[in-house]
Short mmCIF file of C-alpha atoms and ligand atoms in Angstrom, two decimals:
data_model
loop_
_atom_site.label_atom_id
_atom_site.label_comp_id
_atom_site.label_asym_id
_atom_site.label_seq_id
_atom_site.Cartn_x
_atom_site.Cartn_y
_atom_site.Cartn_z
CA MET A 1 -9.59 14.75 27.54
CA ILE A 2 -9.64 13.57 23.95
CA LYS A 3 -12.90 13.27 22.05
CA VAL A 4 -13.55 11.29 18.89
CA THR A 5 -16.85 11.80 17.07
CA CYS A 6 -17.83 9.08 14.61
CA LEU A 7 -19.24 11.04 11.68
CA GLY A 8 -19.42 8.13 9.26
CA ALA A 9 -18.71 4.43 8.76
CA ALA A 10 -20.08 3.81 12.24
CA GLY A 11 -22.74 1.13 12.06
CA SER A 12 -22.37 1.15 8.26
CA VAL A 13 -19.65 0.87 5.64
CA THR A 14 -19.80 4.21 3.84
CA GLY A 15 -19.23 7.86 4.70
CA SER A 16 -15.99 7.21 6.65
CA SER A 17 -15.13 10.20 8.83
CA TYR A 18 -13.87 10.67 12.39
CA LEU A 19 -13.33 13.98 14.17
CA VAL A 20 -10.58 13.94 16.80
CA GLU A 21 -10.40 16.80 19.30
CA ASN A 22 -7.94 17.46 22.11
CA SER A 23 -8.71 19.37 25.31
CA ARG A 24 -7.36 22.59 23.77
CA GLY A 25 -10.07 22.33 21.14
CA LYS A 26 -7.67 21.47 18.28
CA LYS A 27 -9.46 19.29 15.80
CA VAL A 28 -8.28 16.96 13.06
CA LEU A 29 -10.35 14.82 10.71
CA VAL A 30 -9.61 11.30 9.57
CA ASP A 31 -11.29 10.72 6.18
CA CYS A 32 -14.21 12.60 4.69
CA GLY A 33 -16.14 9.97 2.73
CA LEU A 34 -19.39 9.99 0.84
CA PHE A 35 -22.38 8.06 2.16
CA GLN A 36 -23.50 5.65 -0.55
CA GLY A 37 -26.26 3.06 -0.98
CA GLY A 38 -29.78 4.40 -1.17
CA LYS A 39 -31.66 7.61 -0.69
CA GLN A 40 -32.02 7.35 3.07
CA ILE A 41 -28.33 7.06 3.86
CA GLU A 42 -27.27 9.48 1.10
CA GLN A 43 -29.35 12.19 2.83
CA ARG A 44 -26.54 12.30 5.36
CA ASN A 45 -24.20 13.83 2.78
CA TRP A 46 -26.32 17.00 2.93
CA GLN A 47 -26.47 17.32 6.68
CA ASP A 48 -24.70 19.91 8.75
CA TRP A 49 -21.12 18.88 9.61
CA GLY A 50 -21.60 19.31 13.34
CA PHE A 51 -18.39 21.39 13.40
CA ASP A 52 -17.05 24.39 11.54
CA PRO A 53 -14.92 23.20 8.57
CA LYS A 54 -12.91 26.46 8.88
CA GLU A 55 -11.58 25.25 12.25
CA ILE A 56 -9.98 22.14 10.82
CA LYS A 57 -6.35 22.54 9.82
CA THR A 58 -5.66 18.88 8.99
CA LEU A 59 -7.56 16.13 7.24
CA PHE A 60 -5.89 12.72 7.01
CA LEU A 61 -7.05 10.79 3.99
CA THR A 62 -6.51 7.02 4.25
CA HIS A 63 -7.18 6.24 0.58
CA ALA A 64 -8.84 7.45 -2.60
CA HIS A 65 -12.04 5.38 -2.59
CA ILE A 66 -15.05 7.69 -2.68
CA ASP A 67 -16.57 6.32 0.52
CA HIS A 68 -13.46 7.73 2.26
CA SER A 69 -12.79 10.86 0.17
CA GLY A 70 -16.03 11.84 -1.58
CA ARG A 71 -17.21 14.65 0.74
CA ILE A 72 -13.91 16.57 0.48
CA PRO A 73 -15.20 19.03 -2.17
CA LYS A 74 -18.17 19.82 0.06
CA LEU A 75 -15.88 20.31 3.07
CA VAL A 76 -13.81 22.80 1.06
CA LYS A 77 -16.95 24.50 -0.29
CA ASP A 78 -18.10 24.90 3.33
CA GLY A 79 -14.88 26.59 4.43
CA PHE A 80 -12.06 24.05 4.96
CA GLN A 81 -8.69 25.53 4.02
CA GLY A 82 -6.28 23.21 5.79
CA LYS A 83 -4.00 20.45 4.54
CA ILE A 84 -5.25 17.12 3.21
CA ILE A 85 -2.48 14.75 4.26
CA ALA A 86 -2.34 11.64 2.07
CA SER A 87 0.28 9.35 0.57
CA PRO A 88 1.49 10.51 -2.88
CA PRO A 89 -0.46 7.81 -4.84
CA THR A 90 -3.60 8.55 -2.82
CA ALA A 91 -3.30 12.26 -3.62
CA GLU A 92 -2.88 11.47 -7.30
CA LEU A 93 -5.76 8.99 -7.44
CA CYS A 94 -7.95 11.33 -5.41
CA GLN A 95 -7.77 13.94 -8.18
CA ILE A 96 -9.40 11.69 -10.77
CA MET A 97 -11.83 10.18 -8.27
CA LEU A 98 -13.15 13.53 -6.98
CA LEU A 99 -13.60 14.97 -10.48
CA ASP A 100 -15.47 11.84 -11.50
CA SER A 101 -17.61 12.02 -8.37
CA ALA A 102 -18.43 15.68 -9.09
CA HIS A 103 -19.45 14.74 -12.62
CA ILE A 104 -21.83 12.09 -11.21
CA GLN A 105 -23.23 14.63 -8.69
CA GLU A 106 -23.89 17.11 -11.49
CA MET A 107 -25.54 14.48 -13.71
CA ASP A 108 -27.74 13.23 -10.87
CA ALA A 109 -28.86 16.78 -10.04
CA GLU A 110 -29.60 17.46 -13.70
CA TRP A 111 -31.68 14.29 -13.98
CA GLN A 112 -33.57 15.08 -10.76
CA THR A 113 -34.17 18.66 -11.92
CA ARG A 114 -35.69 17.47 -15.21
CA LYS A 115 -37.89 15.02 -13.31
CA ASN A 116 -38.98 17.72 -10.83
CA ASN A 117 -39.68 20.22 -13.60
CA ARG A 118 -41.97 17.76 -15.34
CA GLN A 119 -43.94 17.55 -12.09
CA GLY A 120 -44.06 21.33 -11.79
CA LYS A 121 -41.53 21.30 -8.94
CA LYS A 122 -38.28 23.22 -8.46
CA GLY A 123 -34.89 21.95 -9.64
CA VAL A 124 -32.13 20.72 -7.32
CA LEU A 125 -28.46 21.62 -6.96
CA PRO A 126 -25.65 19.06 -6.93
CA LEU A 127 -23.90 18.25 -3.62
CA TYR A 128 -20.86 19.82 -5.29
CA THR A 129 -19.77 20.76 -8.79
CA MET A 130 -16.71 20.04 -10.97
CA GLU A 131 -15.52 23.51 -10.01
CA ASP A 132 -15.80 22.71 -6.30
CA ALA A 133 -13.88 19.46 -6.83
CA GLU A 134 -11.19 21.26 -8.83
CA GLU A 135 -10.85 23.83 -6.02
CA SER A 136 -10.55 21.14 -3.32
CA LEU A 137 -7.57 19.50 -5.08
CA LYS A 138 -5.48 22.55 -4.14
CA TYR A 139 -5.41 21.39 -0.54
CA LEU A 140 -3.97 17.94 -1.21
CA SER A 141 -0.67 17.70 0.59
CA PRO A 142 1.16 14.44 -0.22
CA VAL A 143 3.32 13.00 2.55
CA GLU A 144 5.31 9.77 2.25
CA ARG A 145 4.31 7.02 4.62
CA ASP A 146 6.46 5.90 7.60
CA GLN A 147 7.54 9.35 8.76
CA ILE A 148 6.25 11.17 11.81
CA ILE A 149 4.90 14.66 11.19
CA THR A 150 3.65 17.30 13.61
CA VAL A 151 0.34 18.78 12.46
CA GLU A 152 -0.66 20.87 15.48
CA PRO A 153 1.16 21.63 18.72
CA GLY A 154 0.83 18.35 20.63
CA ILE A 155 -0.56 16.34 17.71
CA ARG A 156 1.76 14.11 15.69
CA ALA A 157 0.89 11.57 13.03
CA ARG A 158 2.29 8.91 10.74
CA LEU A 159 0.81 7.11 7.74
CA ARG A 160 1.50 3.38 7.34
CA ASN A 161 0.74 1.03 4.47
CA ALA A 162 -2.77 -0.47 4.78
CA GLY A 163 -2.36 -2.90 1.87
CA HIS A 164 -5.89 -2.27 0.55
CA ILE A 165 -5.34 -0.32 -2.69
CA LEU A 166 -2.40 1.62 -4.14
CA GLY A 167 -1.40 4.30 -1.63
CA SER A 168 -3.86 3.21 1.07
CA SER A 169 -2.80 4.09 4.59
CA ILE A 170 -3.36 3.43 8.25
CA VAL A 171 -3.22 6.58 10.42
CA GLU A 172 -1.26 6.61 13.68
CA LEU A 173 -2.00 9.66 15.86
CA TRP A 174 -0.17 10.76 19.01
CA ILE A 175 -1.90 13.34 21.17
CA GLU A 176 -0.09 14.94 24.07
CA GLU A 177 -2.16 16.06 27.04
CA ALA A 178 -0.66 17.20 30.35
CA ASN A 179 2.64 15.47 29.62
CA GLU A 180 0.92 12.21 28.77
CA GLU A 181 0.75 10.88 25.28
CA THR A 182 -2.19 8.92 23.92
CA LYS A 183 -1.84 6.93 20.74
CA ILE A 184 -4.87 6.36 18.51
CA VAL A 185 -4.67 4.13 15.44
CA PHE A 186 -7.20 4.22 12.58
CA SER A 187 -6.93 1.14 10.38
CA GLY A 188 -8.62 2.73 7.35
CA ASP A 189 -9.59 -0.07 4.95
CA LEU A 190 -7.22 -2.98 5.45
CA GLY A 191 -6.14 -5.26 2.63
CA LYS A 192 -5.95 -9.01 2.82
CA GLN A 193 -2.68 -10.92 3.10
CA ASP A 194 -1.00 -11.35 -0.31
CA GLN A 195 -3.25 -8.80 -1.98
CA LEU A 196 -2.16 -8.20 -5.58
CA ILE A 197 0.01 -5.15 -6.44
CA VAL A 198 0.35 -3.71 -2.91
CA LYS A 199 2.37 -4.84 0.11
CA ASP A 200 0.73 -6.51 3.13
CA PRO A 201 -0.68 -4.19 5.81
CA HIS A 202 1.97 -2.72 8.10
CA GLU A 203 2.17 -4.52 11.45
CA ILE A 204 1.73 -2.05 14.28
CA PHE A 205 2.44 -3.11 17.84
CA ALA A 206 1.12 -0.39 20.11
CA ALA A 207 -1.95 1.75 20.61
CA ASP A 208 -4.08 3.08 23.44
CA TYR A 209 -7.15 3.21 21.22
CA LEU A 210 -7.69 1.30 18.02
CA PHE A 211 -10.34 1.93 15.34
CA VAL A 212 -10.55 -1.16 13.18
CA GLU A 213 -12.65 -1.71 10.07
CA SER A 214 -14.95 -4.76 9.97
CA THR A 215 -16.31 -4.97 6.40
CA TYR A 216 -15.69 -8.74 6.40
CA GLY A 217 -15.55 -9.14 10.18
CA ASN A 218 -17.79 -12.21 9.97
CA ARG A 219 -16.50 -13.82 6.79
CA LEU A 220 -13.62 -15.74 5.30
CA HIS A 221 -12.73 -15.18 1.63
CA ARG A 222 -12.68 -17.97 -0.88
CA SER A 223 -9.33 -19.18 -2.14
CA PHE A 224 -7.54 -16.74 -4.40
CA GLU A 225 -5.88 -19.48 -6.49
CA ASP A 226 -9.27 -21.13 -7.15
CA SER A 227 -10.66 -17.74 -8.17
CA LYS A 228 -7.83 -17.26 -10.64
CA GLU A 229 -8.61 -20.63 -12.21
CA GLU A 230 -12.32 -19.73 -12.41
CA LEU A 231 -11.41 -16.49 -14.20
CA LEU A 232 -9.45 -18.37 -16.84
CA GLU A 233 -12.21 -20.97 -17.19
CA ALA A 234 -14.78 -18.18 -17.75
CA ILE A 235 -12.60 -16.65 -20.48
CA LYS A 236 -12.11 -20.02 -22.21
CA TYR A 237 -15.86 -20.71 -22.09
CA ALA A 238 -16.73 -17.60 -24.12
CA VAL A 239 -13.80 -18.07 -26.49
CA SER A 240 -14.91 -21.65 -27.25
CA HIS A 241 -18.28 -20.19 -28.33
CA GLY A 242 -16.80 -17.28 -30.25
CA GLU A 243 -18.50 -14.85 -27.81
CA LYS A 244 -17.40 -12.03 -25.52
CA VAL A 245 -16.27 -11.94 -21.90
CA ILE A 246 -17.82 -9.08 -19.94
CA ILE A 247 -16.19 -8.06 -16.66
CA PRO A 248 -17.90 -5.29 -14.66
CA ALA A 249 -15.16 -3.85 -12.44
CA PHE A 250 -14.66 -0.95 -10.07
CA ALA A 251 -12.44 1.54 -11.88
CA LEU A 252 -9.94 1.84 -9.02
CA GLU A 253 -7.99 -1.29 -8.05
CA ARG A 254 -10.33 -4.08 -9.25
CA ALA A 255 -9.85 -3.13 -12.92
CA GLN A 256 -6.05 -3.03 -12.43
CA GLU A 257 -6.11 -6.36 -10.60
CA ILE A 258 -7.96 -7.96 -13.51
CA LEU A 259 -5.40 -6.51 -15.94
CA TYR A 260 -2.61 -7.83 -13.70
CA LEU A 261 -4.10 -11.35 -13.77
CA LEU A 262 -4.67 -11.27 -17.52
CA GLY A 263 -1.03 -10.17 -17.87
CA GLU A 264 0.01 -13.20 -15.82
CA PHE A 265 -2.10 -15.50 -18.04
CA TYR A 266 -0.48 -13.91 -21.09
CA ARG A 267 3.06 -14.44 -19.79
CA ASP A 268 2.45 -18.10 -18.91
CA GLY A 269 0.84 -18.67 -22.31
CA SER A 270 -2.69 -19.45 -21.10
CA LEU A 271 -4.46 -16.29 -22.28
CA PRO A 272 -6.33 -16.89 -25.57
CA ASN A 273 -5.20 -14.64 -28.38
CA ILE A 274 -8.15 -12.19 -28.37
CA PRO A 275 -8.44 -8.43 -27.85
CA VAL A 276 -8.72 -7.11 -24.29
CA TYR A 277 -10.49 -3.76 -23.89
CA LEU A 278 -10.28 -1.52 -20.85
CA ASP A 279 -13.43 0.46 -21.54
CA SER A 280 -13.77 3.01 -18.74
CA PRO A 281 -12.21 6.48 -18.87
CA LEU A 282 -11.77 6.50 -15.08
CA ALA A 283 -10.19 3.01 -15.01
CA ILE A 284 -7.83 4.04 -17.84
CA LYS A 285 -6.70 7.10 -15.88
CA ALA A 286 -6.31 5.04 -12.70
CA THR A 287 -4.23 2.42 -14.57
CA GLN A 288 -1.92 5.16 -15.82
CA ILE A 289 -1.39 6.30 -12.22
CA PHE A 290 -0.69 2.69 -11.19
CA ARG A 291 1.91 2.40 -13.95
CA LYS A 292 3.70 5.54 -12.75
CA ASN A 293 3.85 4.61 -9.08
CA LYS A 294 6.12 1.55 -9.27
CA LYS A 295 7.88 2.31 -6.01
CA TYR A 296 4.73 1.34 -4.10
CA TYR A 297 4.42 -2.13 -5.67
CA ASP A 298 4.91 -5.29 -3.65
CA GLU A 299 7.79 -7.69 -4.35
CA GLN A 300 5.91 -9.86 -6.87
CA THR A 301 4.81 -6.86 -8.92
CA ARG A 302 8.32 -5.38 -8.81
CA ALA A 303 9.69 -8.71 -10.04
CA ILE A 304 7.44 -8.47 -13.13
CA VAL A 305 8.83 -4.98 -13.80
CA ASP A 306 12.39 -6.24 -13.30
CA GLN A 307 11.77 -8.92 -15.93
CA GLY A 308 10.98 -6.13 -18.36
CA PHE A 309 7.17 -6.35 -18.36
CA ASP A 310 4.48 -3.85 -17.49
CA PRO A 311 2.22 -5.66 -14.96
CA PHE A 312 -0.83 -3.96 -16.47
CA ASP A 313 -0.13 -4.60 -20.13
CA MET A 314 -0.24 -7.32 -22.77
CA PRO A 315 0.03 -7.16 -26.57
CA ASN A 316 -3.72 -7.27 -27.27
CA LEU A 317 -4.73 -4.66 -24.71
CA TYR A 318 -6.63 -1.62 -25.98
CA PHE A 319 -7.69 1.44 -24.00
CA THR A 320 -10.91 2.94 -25.35
CA PRO A 321 -11.38 6.37 -23.77
CA THR A 322 -13.82 7.79 -26.33
CA THR A 323 -17.48 6.89 -26.81
CA GLU A 324 -16.89 6.06 -30.48
CA GLU A 325 -14.19 3.56 -29.59
CA SER A 326 -16.45 2.06 -26.95
CA ILE A 327 -19.36 1.62 -29.39
CA ALA A 328 -17.05 0.03 -31.97
CA ILE A 329 -16.16 -2.83 -29.56
CA ASN A 330 -19.55 -4.50 -29.98
CA GLU A 331 -19.61 -3.90 -33.73
CA ASN A 332 -16.66 -6.27 -34.13
CA PRO A 333 -17.84 -9.89 -34.13
CA GLY A 334 -15.85 -12.59 -32.34
CA SER A 335 -14.39 -13.03 -28.89
CA ALA A 336 -12.95 -10.24 -26.78
CA ILE A 337 -12.52 -9.47 -23.10
CA ILE A 338 -14.23 -6.24 -22.01
CA ILE A 339 -13.42 -4.72 -18.62
CA SER A 340 -15.78 -1.84 -17.92
CA ALA A 341 -17.45 0.13 -15.11
CA SER A 342 -19.48 0.59 -13.04
CA GLY A 343 -18.63 -2.37 -10.87
CA MET A 344 -22.25 -3.07 -9.91
CA CYS A 345 -23.64 -2.53 -13.43
CA THR A 346 -25.80 0.40 -12.35
CA ALA A 347 -24.26 3.09 -14.57
CA GLY A 348 -21.62 3.73 -17.20
CA ARG A 349 -20.55 1.84 -20.28
CA ILE A 350 -20.95 -1.62 -18.75
CA LYS A 351 -24.70 -1.27 -19.32
CA HIS A 352 -24.16 -1.09 -23.09
CA HIS A 353 -21.95 -4.18 -23.03
CA LEU A 354 -24.52 -6.10 -21.00
CA LYS A 355 -27.28 -5.03 -23.38
CA HIS A 356 -25.27 -6.39 -26.30
CA ASN A 357 -24.07 -9.62 -24.71
CA LEU A 358 -26.21 -10.73 -21.76
CA TRP A 359 -28.76 -12.43 -24.04
CA ARG A 360 -26.14 -14.31 -26.04
CA PRO A 361 -25.70 -17.97 -25.05
CA GLY A 362 -21.99 -18.71 -24.99
CA ALA A 363 -20.94 -15.30 -23.66
CA SER A 364 -19.38 -15.02 -20.17
CA ILE A 365 -20.30 -12.48 -17.51
CA ILE A 366 -17.71 -12.39 -14.74
CA ILE A 367 -18.85 -10.91 -11.45
CA ALA A 368 -15.74 -10.43 -9.36
CA GLY A 369 -16.79 -7.70 -6.95
CA PHE A 370 -19.33 -6.89 -4.26
CA GLN A 371 -22.89 -6.39 -5.62
CA ALA A 372 -25.27 -4.49 -3.35
CA GLN A 373 -28.96 -5.44 -3.06
CA GLY A 374 -31.11 -3.92 -5.75
CA THR A 375 -28.32 -3.40 -8.30
CA THR A 376 -28.36 -4.95 -11.79
CA GLY A 377 -25.19 -6.83 -10.86
CA ARG A 378 -26.90 -8.40 -7.86
CA LYS A 379 -29.88 -9.46 -9.99
CA ILE A 380 -27.54 -11.18 -12.43
CA VAL A 381 -25.73 -12.96 -9.54
CA ASP A 382 -29.08 -14.01 -8.06
CA GLY A 383 -29.93 -15.80 -11.29
CA GLU A 384 -32.79 -13.64 -12.59
CA LYS A 385 -33.98 -14.75 -16.01
CA SER A 386 -33.99 -11.21 -17.35
CA VAL A 387 -32.88 -7.77 -16.16
CA LYS A 388 -33.91 -4.25 -17.14
CA ILE A 389 -31.24 -2.28 -18.98
CA PHE A 390 -32.13 1.15 -20.42
CA ARG A 391 -35.82 0.37 -19.71
CA GLU A 392 -35.61 -2.81 -21.81
CA ASP A 393 -35.92 -6.39 -20.57
CA VAL A 394 -32.77 -8.24 -21.54
CA ALA A 395 -32.72 -12.04 -21.17
CA VAL A 396 -29.84 -13.54 -19.21
CA LYS A 397 -28.62 -16.34 -21.50
CA ALA A 398 -24.88 -15.78 -21.05
CA LYS A 399 -23.07 -17.92 -18.46
CA VAL A 400 -22.58 -16.03 -15.19
CA PHE A 401 -19.38 -16.71 -13.23
CA THR A 402 -19.44 -15.30 -9.70
CA ILE A 403 -15.87 -15.25 -8.48
CA GLY A 404 -15.54 -14.57 -4.76
CA GLY A 405 -11.81 -14.51 -4.05
CA PHE A 406 -10.71 -11.11 -5.38
CA SER A 407 -11.75 -8.86 -2.50
CA ALA A 408 -9.39 -5.99 -1.62
CA HIS A 409 -10.51 -6.18 2.03
CA ALA A 410 -9.09 -8.23 4.86
CA ASP A 411 -11.38 -11.07 5.95
CA GLN A 412 -11.92 -12.09 9.57
CA LYS A 413 -8.70 -14.10 9.69
CA ASP A 414 -6.63 -11.19 8.27
CA LEU A 415 -8.28 -8.66 10.60
CA LEU A 416 -7.56 -10.81 13.66
CA LEU A 417 -3.97 -11.28 12.59
CA TRP A 418 -3.52 -7.49 12.29
CA VAL A 419 -5.24 -6.82 15.62
CA SER A 420 -3.19 -9.57 17.34
CA HIS A 421 -0.02 -7.45 17.12
CA PHE A 422 -1.62 -4.85 19.41
CA ALA A 423 -2.64 -7.40 22.03
CA GLU A 424 0.23 -6.69 24.38
CA SER A 425 -0.36 -2.94 24.42
CA ARG A 426 -4.00 -3.58 25.43
CA PRO A 427 -5.80 -0.91 23.43
CA ARG A 428 -9.51 -0.24 23.72
CA VAL A 429 -10.90 -1.35 20.37
CA PHE A 430 -13.61 0.49 18.44
CA VAL A 431 -15.05 -1.66 15.69
CA VAL A 432 -16.20 0.48 12.76
CA HIS A 433 -16.81 0.35 8.99
CA GLY A 434 -19.10 -2.68 8.93
CA GLU A 435 -22.71 -3.79 8.79
CA ALA A 436 -24.09 -4.63 12.24
CA THR A 437 -23.56 -8.40 12.06
CA ALA A 438 -20.01 -8.09 10.73
CA SER A 439 -18.98 -5.54 13.40
CA GLU A 440 -20.66 -7.46 16.21
CA THR A 441 -19.02 -10.72 15.24
CA LEU A 442 -15.57 -9.16 14.96
CA ALA A 443 -15.98 -7.30 18.28
CA ARG A 444 -17.01 -10.53 19.99
CA VAL A 445 -14.11 -12.54 18.58
CA ILE A 446 -11.55 -9.82 19.45
CA LYS A 447 -12.87 -9.79 22.99
CA GLU A 448 -12.78 -13.57 23.30
CA LYS A 449 -9.43 -14.10 21.69
CA PHE A 450 -7.41 -11.17 23.02
CA ALA A 451 -9.49 -10.13 26.06
CA LEU A 452 -9.58 -6.57 24.75
CA ASP A 453 -12.37 -4.18 25.58
CA THR A 454 -14.42 -3.57 22.41
CA HIS A 455 -17.14 -1.13 21.48
CA ILE A 456 -19.15 -0.59 18.30
CA PRO A 457 -19.82 3.15 18.03
CA ARG A 458 -23.07 4.41 16.53
CA TRP A 459 -23.23 7.11 13.88
CA LYS A 460 -22.48 10.53 15.46
CA GLU A 461 -21.49 8.93 18.75
CA CYS A 462 -18.93 10.99 20.63
CA LEU A 463 -16.33 8.87 22.38
CA ILE A 464 -14.52 10.31 25.37
CA LEU A 465 -11.12 8.71 25.57
CA LYS A 466 -10.51 8.42 29.30
CA PRO A 467 -7.38 6.98 30.89
CA ARG A 468 -7.52 3.26 30.43
CA GLU A 469 -8.60 0.92 33.18
CA ASP A 470 -6.54 -1.98 34.29
CA ILE A 471 -5.96 -5.01 32.32
CA VAL A 472 -7.93 -8.24 32.32
CA GLU A 473 -6.47 -11.66 31.76
CA VAL A 474 -5.63 -12.72 28.25
CA ALA A 475 -7.83 -15.50 26.93
CA THR A 476 -6.23 -18.31 25.04
CA GLY A 477 -7.60 -20.82 22.58
CA ASP A 478 -8.58 -20.87 18.97
CA ILE A 479 -10.98 -18.65 17.11
CA GLU A 480 -14.52 -19.90 17.32
CA PRO A 481 -16.03 -20.59 13.91
CA VAL A 482 -18.53 -17.92 12.88
CA ASP A 483 -22.19 -18.89 12.91
CA ILE A 484 -23.75 -16.10 10.87
CA ARG A 485 -27.30 -17.40 11.18
CA GLN A 486 -27.15 -17.55 14.98
CA THR A 487 -25.55 -14.10 15.22
CA MET A 488 -28.28 -12.75 12.95
CA LEU A 489 -30.99 -14.40 15.06
CA ASN A 490 -29.52 -12.99 18.29
CA THR A 491 -29.43 -9.53 16.74
CA VAL A 492 -33.06 -9.81 15.62
CA ILE A 493 -34.17 -10.91 19.11
CA ASP A 494 -32.25 -8.06 20.70
CA LEU A 495 -33.70 -5.58 18.22
CA GLU A 496 -37.25 -6.85 18.86
CA LYS A 497 -36.84 -6.33 22.60
CA LYS A 498 -35.49 -2.81 22.16
CA LEU A 499 -38.23 -1.84 19.70
CA LYS A 500 -40.93 -3.14 22.07
CA LYS A 501 -39.46 -1.08 24.89
CA LEU A 502 -39.23 2.00 22.70
CA LYS A 503 -42.86 1.59 21.57
CA LYS A 504 -44.06 1.32 25.17
CA ARG A 505 -42.16 4.40 26.26
CA LEU A 506 -43.31 6.39 23.24
CA LYS A 507 -46.95 5.44 23.90
CA LYS A 508 -46.60 6.45 27.52
CA GLU A 509 -45.13 9.74 26.29
CA GLU A 510 -42.45 9.27 28.88
CA LYS A 511 -40.79 12.57 29.76
CA LYS A 512 -37.39 10.97 30.42
CA LEU A 513 -37.19 9.88 26.79
CA LYS A 514 -35.79 12.85 24.89
CA ILE A 515 -36.19 12.39 21.14
CA SER A 516 -34.34 14.43 18.55
CA ASN A 517 -34.49 14.53 14.77
CA ASP A 518 -31.32 12.48 14.75
CA ASP A 519 -33.09 9.71 16.62
CA VAL A 520 -35.81 9.64 13.97
CA ASN A 521 -33.08 9.48 11.31
CA ARG A 522 -31.41 6.62 13.11
CA LEU A 523 -34.61 4.64 13.23
CA GLU A 524 -35.36 5.31 9.59
CA TYR A 525 -31.87 4.15 8.81
CA ILE A 526 -32.51 0.83 10.55
CA GLN A 527 -35.71 0.53 8.54
CA GLU A 528 -33.80 1.11 5.31
CA GLU A 529 -31.18 -1.48 6.27
CA LEU A 530 -33.90 -4.03 7.03
CA ARG A 531 -35.33 -3.48 3.58
CA GLU A 532 -31.90 -4.36 2.16
CA ILE A 533 -31.86 -7.67 4.05
CA LEU A 534 -35.50 -8.47 3.37
CA PRO A 535 -36.47 -7.14 -0.06
CA GLU A 536 -40.17 -6.99 -0.92
ZN1 ZN B 1 -11.63 1.24 0.27
#
């Protein structure tokens, strides 16, 4: 009997982590991500693992994004001494990402301690320190994709390209039990078709159990070509006013994609002759890793290299790692393109650039990435007249360009295409890594289109992988268009019913209803999520 416990990215998009255990008690982990997005959910980072990290000999890391890798230093601090199997670029990117994450953890703890001290309370410790992160890097064990490795007696694995960011992988796992082999596939984060820089996700044709992400399970992306045009238009707008172009970008992948596109504009002669600054130490380091790892590029990116160009370079590009260089950017009058982090404008140098430029009519602000509720980036997208930056109200007079087509995630169409290859092998599908509506929609469409059995696991749910039952008929016909509003309404009605029932049973103090602390956490989590949808 094989067990899979969903320790993260189940019913949410962050904290990715799955514990797989065979009947001999051998355990492997797939991902060890940080929970992100508000106090309530981030509490989970501090909770007990639910297993002994010392017992784990193998951790498969799908990619370097912090929501998949960011709890690794804590895992090592708590006793893990096994191998972290990742593709070579993932291992390299993970080093800079974990050190950066540790720095943020230390800064947050310092800030909280000062705040607590002022209130006469005790200080707090960071989730992990730079030292912990440094220590955890020792366990990174790069393995090329596409080769089968044995990690425990009876457990074999293979990494495949996931096409999401440089080095990102799908994990295929084979577990042998009583002479029968079960294959489990974890999609990790899947890229869209024709994603810049990286190759399309590897097509896999067989699995007994499939864990598929559903970040955009209910959405279709806007056209990439249109988005490219919008990007150029936004640059030309600011240049025509002699003002700056500000691009908040995630340091890993989005920043390199923007550089790639600017490089393309430069080569076809459409990029105005102005300086381009990459103003984020983490993005600079990530770009250097991208430049080194040419063998993982897709055909189009390789072709640029073969023509003698660096896909992430152009004559006017300046890297500004130091604070002095960063400050100097806004002291120079005239147009420039500034790519800086954080991607949601909540921290980092981007705040300085917004403070200097947001109030200037004629400047361009390009929002090309996901902006969570409550972030400065989201407020700018939502058209607020002014936003608070460093406790100061800054008027939004610059033109805001929200460009929707640059996502590094597969949309519903891409996800269905990838899942379709498994259809003949009839896996049971677990839909993970998505907000409720996205996961529910994708699960429903997979069921309708491929007649596969689907399930959306809850956080901490333990799945017992039993021998599969017999096959139902395959449905035919086209994909039904997604009606988000109706799906949302159905979910609300269902939730209302369940809450009413729960209230009744709680009032009756029903003995059959066993409540644990986890249940309280789960409910509080729902409450927090509702606040995100329906802000005060
Ligand atoms: Zn990712």
